[in-house]
PDB file of C-alpha atoms in Angstrom:
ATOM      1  CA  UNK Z   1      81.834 165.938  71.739  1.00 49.00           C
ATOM      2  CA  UNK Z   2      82.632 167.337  74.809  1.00 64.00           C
ATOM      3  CA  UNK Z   3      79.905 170.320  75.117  1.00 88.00           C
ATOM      4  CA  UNK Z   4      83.157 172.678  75.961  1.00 97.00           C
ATOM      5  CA  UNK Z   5      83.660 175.547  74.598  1.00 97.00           C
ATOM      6  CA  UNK Z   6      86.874 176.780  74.131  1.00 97.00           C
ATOM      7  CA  UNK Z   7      88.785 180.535  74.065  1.00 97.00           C
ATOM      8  CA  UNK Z   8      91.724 182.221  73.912  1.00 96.00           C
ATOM      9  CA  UNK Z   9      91.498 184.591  76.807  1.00 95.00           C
ATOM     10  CA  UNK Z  10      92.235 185.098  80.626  1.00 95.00           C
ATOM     11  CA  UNK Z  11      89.788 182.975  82.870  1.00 96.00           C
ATOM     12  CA  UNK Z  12      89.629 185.950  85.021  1.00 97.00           C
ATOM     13  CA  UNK Z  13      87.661 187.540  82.441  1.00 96.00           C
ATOM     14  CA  UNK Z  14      84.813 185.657  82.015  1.00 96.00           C
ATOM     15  CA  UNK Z  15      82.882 186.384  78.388  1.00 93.00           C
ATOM     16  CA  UNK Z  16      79.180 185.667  78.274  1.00 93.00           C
ATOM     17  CA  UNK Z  17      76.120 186.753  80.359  1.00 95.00           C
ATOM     18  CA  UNK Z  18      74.712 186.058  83.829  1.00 97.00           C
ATOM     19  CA  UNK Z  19      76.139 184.656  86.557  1.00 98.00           C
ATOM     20  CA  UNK Z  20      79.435 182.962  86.346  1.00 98.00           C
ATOM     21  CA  UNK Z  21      81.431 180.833  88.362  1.00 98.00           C
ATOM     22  CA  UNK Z  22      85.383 180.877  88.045  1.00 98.00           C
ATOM     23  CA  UNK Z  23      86.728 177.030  88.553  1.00 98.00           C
ATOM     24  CA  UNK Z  24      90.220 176.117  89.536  1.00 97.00           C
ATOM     25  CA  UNK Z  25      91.939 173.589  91.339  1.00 97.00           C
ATOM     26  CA  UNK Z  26      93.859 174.663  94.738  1.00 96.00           C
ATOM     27  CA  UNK Z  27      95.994 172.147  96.989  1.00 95.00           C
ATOM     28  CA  UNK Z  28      95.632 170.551 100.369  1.00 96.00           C
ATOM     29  CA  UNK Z  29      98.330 171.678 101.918  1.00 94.00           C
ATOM     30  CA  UNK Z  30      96.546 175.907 102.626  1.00 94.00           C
ATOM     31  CA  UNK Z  31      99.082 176.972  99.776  1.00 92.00           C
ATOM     32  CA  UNK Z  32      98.318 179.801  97.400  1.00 95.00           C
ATOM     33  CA  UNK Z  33     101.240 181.159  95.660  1.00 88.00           C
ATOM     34  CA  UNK Z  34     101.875 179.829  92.052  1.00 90.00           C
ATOM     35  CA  UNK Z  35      99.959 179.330  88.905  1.00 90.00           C
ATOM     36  CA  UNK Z  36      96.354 180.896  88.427  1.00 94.00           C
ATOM     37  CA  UNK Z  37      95.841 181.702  91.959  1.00 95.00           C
ATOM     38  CA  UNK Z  38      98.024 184.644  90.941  1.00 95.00           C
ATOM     39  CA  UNK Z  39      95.580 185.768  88.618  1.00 95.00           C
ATOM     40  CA  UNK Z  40      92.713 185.648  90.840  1.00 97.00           C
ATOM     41  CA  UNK Z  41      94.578 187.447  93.436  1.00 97.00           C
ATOM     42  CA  UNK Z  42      95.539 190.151  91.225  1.00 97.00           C
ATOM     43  CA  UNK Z  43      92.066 190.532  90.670  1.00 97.00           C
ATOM     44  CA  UNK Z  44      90.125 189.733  93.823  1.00 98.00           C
ATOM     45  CA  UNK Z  45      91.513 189.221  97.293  1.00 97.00           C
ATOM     46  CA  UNK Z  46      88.698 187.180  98.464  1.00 98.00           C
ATOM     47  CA  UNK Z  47      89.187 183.592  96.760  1.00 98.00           C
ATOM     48  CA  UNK Z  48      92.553 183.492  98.511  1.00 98.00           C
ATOM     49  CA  UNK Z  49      91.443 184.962 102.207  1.00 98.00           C
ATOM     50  CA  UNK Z  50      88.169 182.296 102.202  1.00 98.00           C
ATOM     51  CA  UNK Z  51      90.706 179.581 100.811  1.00 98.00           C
ATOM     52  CA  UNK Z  52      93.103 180.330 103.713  1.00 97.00           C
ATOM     53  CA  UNK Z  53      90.681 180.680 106.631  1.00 98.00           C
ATOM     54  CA  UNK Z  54      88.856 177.712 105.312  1.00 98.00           C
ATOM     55  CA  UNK Z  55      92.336 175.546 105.488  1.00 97.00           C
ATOM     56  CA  UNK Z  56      93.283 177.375 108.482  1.00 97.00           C
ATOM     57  CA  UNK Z  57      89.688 176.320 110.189  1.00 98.00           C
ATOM     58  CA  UNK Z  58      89.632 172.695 108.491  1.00 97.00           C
ATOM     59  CA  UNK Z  59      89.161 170.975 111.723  1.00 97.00           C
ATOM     60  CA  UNK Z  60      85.727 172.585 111.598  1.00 97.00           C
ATOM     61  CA  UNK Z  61      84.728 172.554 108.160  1.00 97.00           C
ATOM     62  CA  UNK Z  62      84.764 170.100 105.057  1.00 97.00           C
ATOM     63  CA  UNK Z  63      88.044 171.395 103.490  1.00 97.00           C
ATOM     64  CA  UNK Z  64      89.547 168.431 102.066  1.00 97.00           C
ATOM     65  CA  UNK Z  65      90.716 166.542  99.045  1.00 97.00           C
ATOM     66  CA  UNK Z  66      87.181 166.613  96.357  1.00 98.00           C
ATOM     67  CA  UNK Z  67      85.882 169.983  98.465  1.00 98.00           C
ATOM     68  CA  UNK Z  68      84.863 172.782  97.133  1.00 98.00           C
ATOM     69  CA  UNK Z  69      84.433 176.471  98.422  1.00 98.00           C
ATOM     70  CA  UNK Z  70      82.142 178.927  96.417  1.00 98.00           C
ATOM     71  CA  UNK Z  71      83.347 183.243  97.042  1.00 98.00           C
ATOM     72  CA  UNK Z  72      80.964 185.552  95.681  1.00 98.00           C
ATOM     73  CA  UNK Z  73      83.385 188.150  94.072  1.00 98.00           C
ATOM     74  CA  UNK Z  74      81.014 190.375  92.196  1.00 96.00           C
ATOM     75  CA  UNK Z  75      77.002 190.559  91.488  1.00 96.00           C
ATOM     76  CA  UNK Z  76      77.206 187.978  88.814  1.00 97.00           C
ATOM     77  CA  UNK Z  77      80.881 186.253  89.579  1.00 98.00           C
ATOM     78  CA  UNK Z  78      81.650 183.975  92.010  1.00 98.00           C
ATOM     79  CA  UNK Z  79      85.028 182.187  92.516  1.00 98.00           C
ATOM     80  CA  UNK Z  80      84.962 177.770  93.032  1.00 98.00           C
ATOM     81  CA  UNK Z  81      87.943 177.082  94.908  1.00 98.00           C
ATOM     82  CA  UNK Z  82      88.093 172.982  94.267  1.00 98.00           C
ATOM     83  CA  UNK Z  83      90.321 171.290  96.006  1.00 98.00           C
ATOM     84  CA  UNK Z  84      91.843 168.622  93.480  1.00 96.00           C
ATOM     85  CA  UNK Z  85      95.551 168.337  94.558  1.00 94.00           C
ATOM     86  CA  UNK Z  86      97.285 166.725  96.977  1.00 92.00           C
ATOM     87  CA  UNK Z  87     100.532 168.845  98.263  1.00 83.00           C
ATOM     88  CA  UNK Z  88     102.494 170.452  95.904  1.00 79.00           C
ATOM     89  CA  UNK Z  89     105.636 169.508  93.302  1.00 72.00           C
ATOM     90  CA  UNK Z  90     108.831 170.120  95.062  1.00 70.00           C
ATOM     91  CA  UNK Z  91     112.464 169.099  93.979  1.00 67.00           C
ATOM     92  CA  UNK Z  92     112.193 165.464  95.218  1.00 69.00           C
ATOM     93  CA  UNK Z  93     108.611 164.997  94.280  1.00 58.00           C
ATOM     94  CA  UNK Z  94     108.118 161.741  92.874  1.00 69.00           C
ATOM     95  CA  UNK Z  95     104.797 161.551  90.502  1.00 79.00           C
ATOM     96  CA  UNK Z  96     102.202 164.288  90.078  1.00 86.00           C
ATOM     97  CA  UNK Z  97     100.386 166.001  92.954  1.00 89.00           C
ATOM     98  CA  UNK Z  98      96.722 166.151  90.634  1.00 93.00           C
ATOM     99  CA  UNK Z  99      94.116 163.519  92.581  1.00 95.00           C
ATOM    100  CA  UNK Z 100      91.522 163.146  89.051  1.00 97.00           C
ATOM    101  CA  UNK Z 101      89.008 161.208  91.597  1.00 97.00           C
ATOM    102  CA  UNK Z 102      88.748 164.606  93.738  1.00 97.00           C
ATOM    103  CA  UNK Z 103      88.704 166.823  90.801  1.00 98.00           C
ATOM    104  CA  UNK Z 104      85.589 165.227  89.976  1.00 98.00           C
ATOM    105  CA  UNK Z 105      84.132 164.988  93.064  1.00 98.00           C
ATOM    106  CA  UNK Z 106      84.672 168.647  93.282  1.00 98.00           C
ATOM    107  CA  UNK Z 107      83.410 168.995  90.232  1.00 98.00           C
ATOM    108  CA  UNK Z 108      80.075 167.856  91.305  1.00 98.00           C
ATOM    109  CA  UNK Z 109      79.842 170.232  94.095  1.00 98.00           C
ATOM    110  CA  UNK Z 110      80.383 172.878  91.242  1.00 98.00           C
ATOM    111  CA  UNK Z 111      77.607 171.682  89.701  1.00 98.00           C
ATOM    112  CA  UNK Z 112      75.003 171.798  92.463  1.00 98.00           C
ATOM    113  CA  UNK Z 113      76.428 175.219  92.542  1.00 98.00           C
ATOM    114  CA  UNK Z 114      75.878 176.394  88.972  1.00 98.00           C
ATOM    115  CA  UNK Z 115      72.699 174.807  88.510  1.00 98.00           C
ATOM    116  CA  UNK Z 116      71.475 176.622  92.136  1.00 98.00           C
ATOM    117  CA  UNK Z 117      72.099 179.809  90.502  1.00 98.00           C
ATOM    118  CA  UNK Z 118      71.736 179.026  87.080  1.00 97.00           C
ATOM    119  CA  UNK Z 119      75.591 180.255  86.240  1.00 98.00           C
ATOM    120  CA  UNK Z 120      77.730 179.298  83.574  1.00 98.00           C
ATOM    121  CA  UNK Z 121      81.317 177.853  84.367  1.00 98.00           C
ATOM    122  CA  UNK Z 122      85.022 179.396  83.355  1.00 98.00           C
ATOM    123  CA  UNK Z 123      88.433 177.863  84.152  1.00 98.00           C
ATOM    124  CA  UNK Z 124      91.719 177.158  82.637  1.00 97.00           C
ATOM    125  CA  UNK Z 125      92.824 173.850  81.786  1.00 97.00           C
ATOM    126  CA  UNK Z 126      92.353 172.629  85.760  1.00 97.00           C
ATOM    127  CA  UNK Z 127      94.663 170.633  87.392  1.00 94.00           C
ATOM    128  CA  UNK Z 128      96.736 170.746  84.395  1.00 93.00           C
ATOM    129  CA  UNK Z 129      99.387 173.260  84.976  1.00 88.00           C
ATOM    130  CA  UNK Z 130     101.653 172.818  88.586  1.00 83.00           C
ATOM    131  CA  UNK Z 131      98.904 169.606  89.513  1.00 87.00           C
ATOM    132  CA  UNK Z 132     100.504 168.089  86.568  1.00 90.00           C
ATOM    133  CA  UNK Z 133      97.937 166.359  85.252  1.00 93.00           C
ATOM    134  CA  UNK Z 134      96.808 165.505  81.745  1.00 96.00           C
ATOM    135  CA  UNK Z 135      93.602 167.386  79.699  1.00 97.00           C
ATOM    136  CA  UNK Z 136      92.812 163.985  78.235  1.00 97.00           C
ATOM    137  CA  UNK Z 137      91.670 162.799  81.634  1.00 97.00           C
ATOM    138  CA  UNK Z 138      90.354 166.234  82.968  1.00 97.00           C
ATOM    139  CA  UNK Z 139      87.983 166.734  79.980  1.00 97.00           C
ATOM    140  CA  UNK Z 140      85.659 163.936  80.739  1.00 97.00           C
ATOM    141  CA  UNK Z 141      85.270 164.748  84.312  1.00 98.00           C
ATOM    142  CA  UNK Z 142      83.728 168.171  83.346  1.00 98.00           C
ATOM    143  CA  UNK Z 143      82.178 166.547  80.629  1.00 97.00           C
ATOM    144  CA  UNK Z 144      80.717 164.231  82.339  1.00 97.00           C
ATOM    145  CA  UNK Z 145      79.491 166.393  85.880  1.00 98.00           C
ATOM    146  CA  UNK Z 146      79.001 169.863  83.929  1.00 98.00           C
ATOM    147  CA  UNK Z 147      78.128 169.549  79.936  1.00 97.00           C
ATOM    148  CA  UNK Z 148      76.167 166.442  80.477  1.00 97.00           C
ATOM    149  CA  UNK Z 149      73.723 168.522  82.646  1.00 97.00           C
ATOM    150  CA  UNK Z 150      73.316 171.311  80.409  1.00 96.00           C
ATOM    151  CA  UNK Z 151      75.678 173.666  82.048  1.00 97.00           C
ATOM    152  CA  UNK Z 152      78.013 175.853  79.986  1.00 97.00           C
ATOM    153  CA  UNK Z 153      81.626 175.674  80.058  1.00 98.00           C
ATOM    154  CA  UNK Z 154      84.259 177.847  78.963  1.00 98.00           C
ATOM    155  CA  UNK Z 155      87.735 176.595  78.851  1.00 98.00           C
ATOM    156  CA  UNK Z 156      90.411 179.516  78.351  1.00 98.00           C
ATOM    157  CA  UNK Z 157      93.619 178.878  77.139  1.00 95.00           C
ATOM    158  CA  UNK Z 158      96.684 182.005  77.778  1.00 85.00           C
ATOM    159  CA  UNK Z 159      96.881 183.861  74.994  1.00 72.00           C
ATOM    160  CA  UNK Z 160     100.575 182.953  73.442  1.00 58.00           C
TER     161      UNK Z 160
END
């Protein structure tokens, strides 16, 4: 077992108490347009104005494939922007833009994160909608840096 727990819902939404952290998986490329990122945005401006400025600023800062950027959004939310996709599908893409090994990575960061202030974790199935990658390897990552050190995760699927 994977130690995930899994809702229908909206990841925006978080269910639970304490602190929470929000997870998703952004691109390389400074991009913020399609997918969940909408969500967020509708919700919060301030994932996608740190995610920007930190792209923008990357020559002075870590941003990067396997990065990840923490925005404090409320007294007991904070967005993880986790950078787990190289470029984006376009018409003549060939193969799928998710990069598993810097999913992880960021996935580690998250970690460090949660466990510093003792937060629970909430995402959609990441890097598994426009990333195109597949749950079956996504799962074990989380499993693996999240679950197996007793942090809580909540996977939310879309309400149909």
């Amino acid at each position: 077992m994977s130690g995930i727990t899994y809702v229908r819902g909206d990841a925006t939404a978080p269910q639970g108490k304490g602190v929470k952290i929000i997870a998703h998986v952004c691109n390389d490329l400074g991009g913020w347009g399609k997918g969940f990122v909408l969500a967020l945005s509708r919700r919060w401006p301030e994932p996608e104005a740190a995610y920007r400025r930190w792209h923008r600023e990357r020559a002075r800062n870590d941003f990067g494939l396997g990065a990840a950027q923490f925005v404090q959004v409320g007294t007991y939310v904070w967005v993880a922007n986790l950078v787990g996709q190289r470029g984006i599908r376009t018409g003549r893409s060939t193969g799928v833009p998710v990069r598993y090994e810097a999913i992880d990575a960021a996935l580690g960061l998250l970690a460090d994160k949660a466990e510093e202030l003792g937060a629970s974790v909430h995402m959609p199935r990441i890097g598994c909608g426009l990333a195109g990658g597949k749950w079956s390897r996504v799962e074990p990552l989380i499993a693996g840096r999240l679950t197996a050190r007793g942090i809580p995760v909540t996977v939310y699927d879309v309400e149909a």
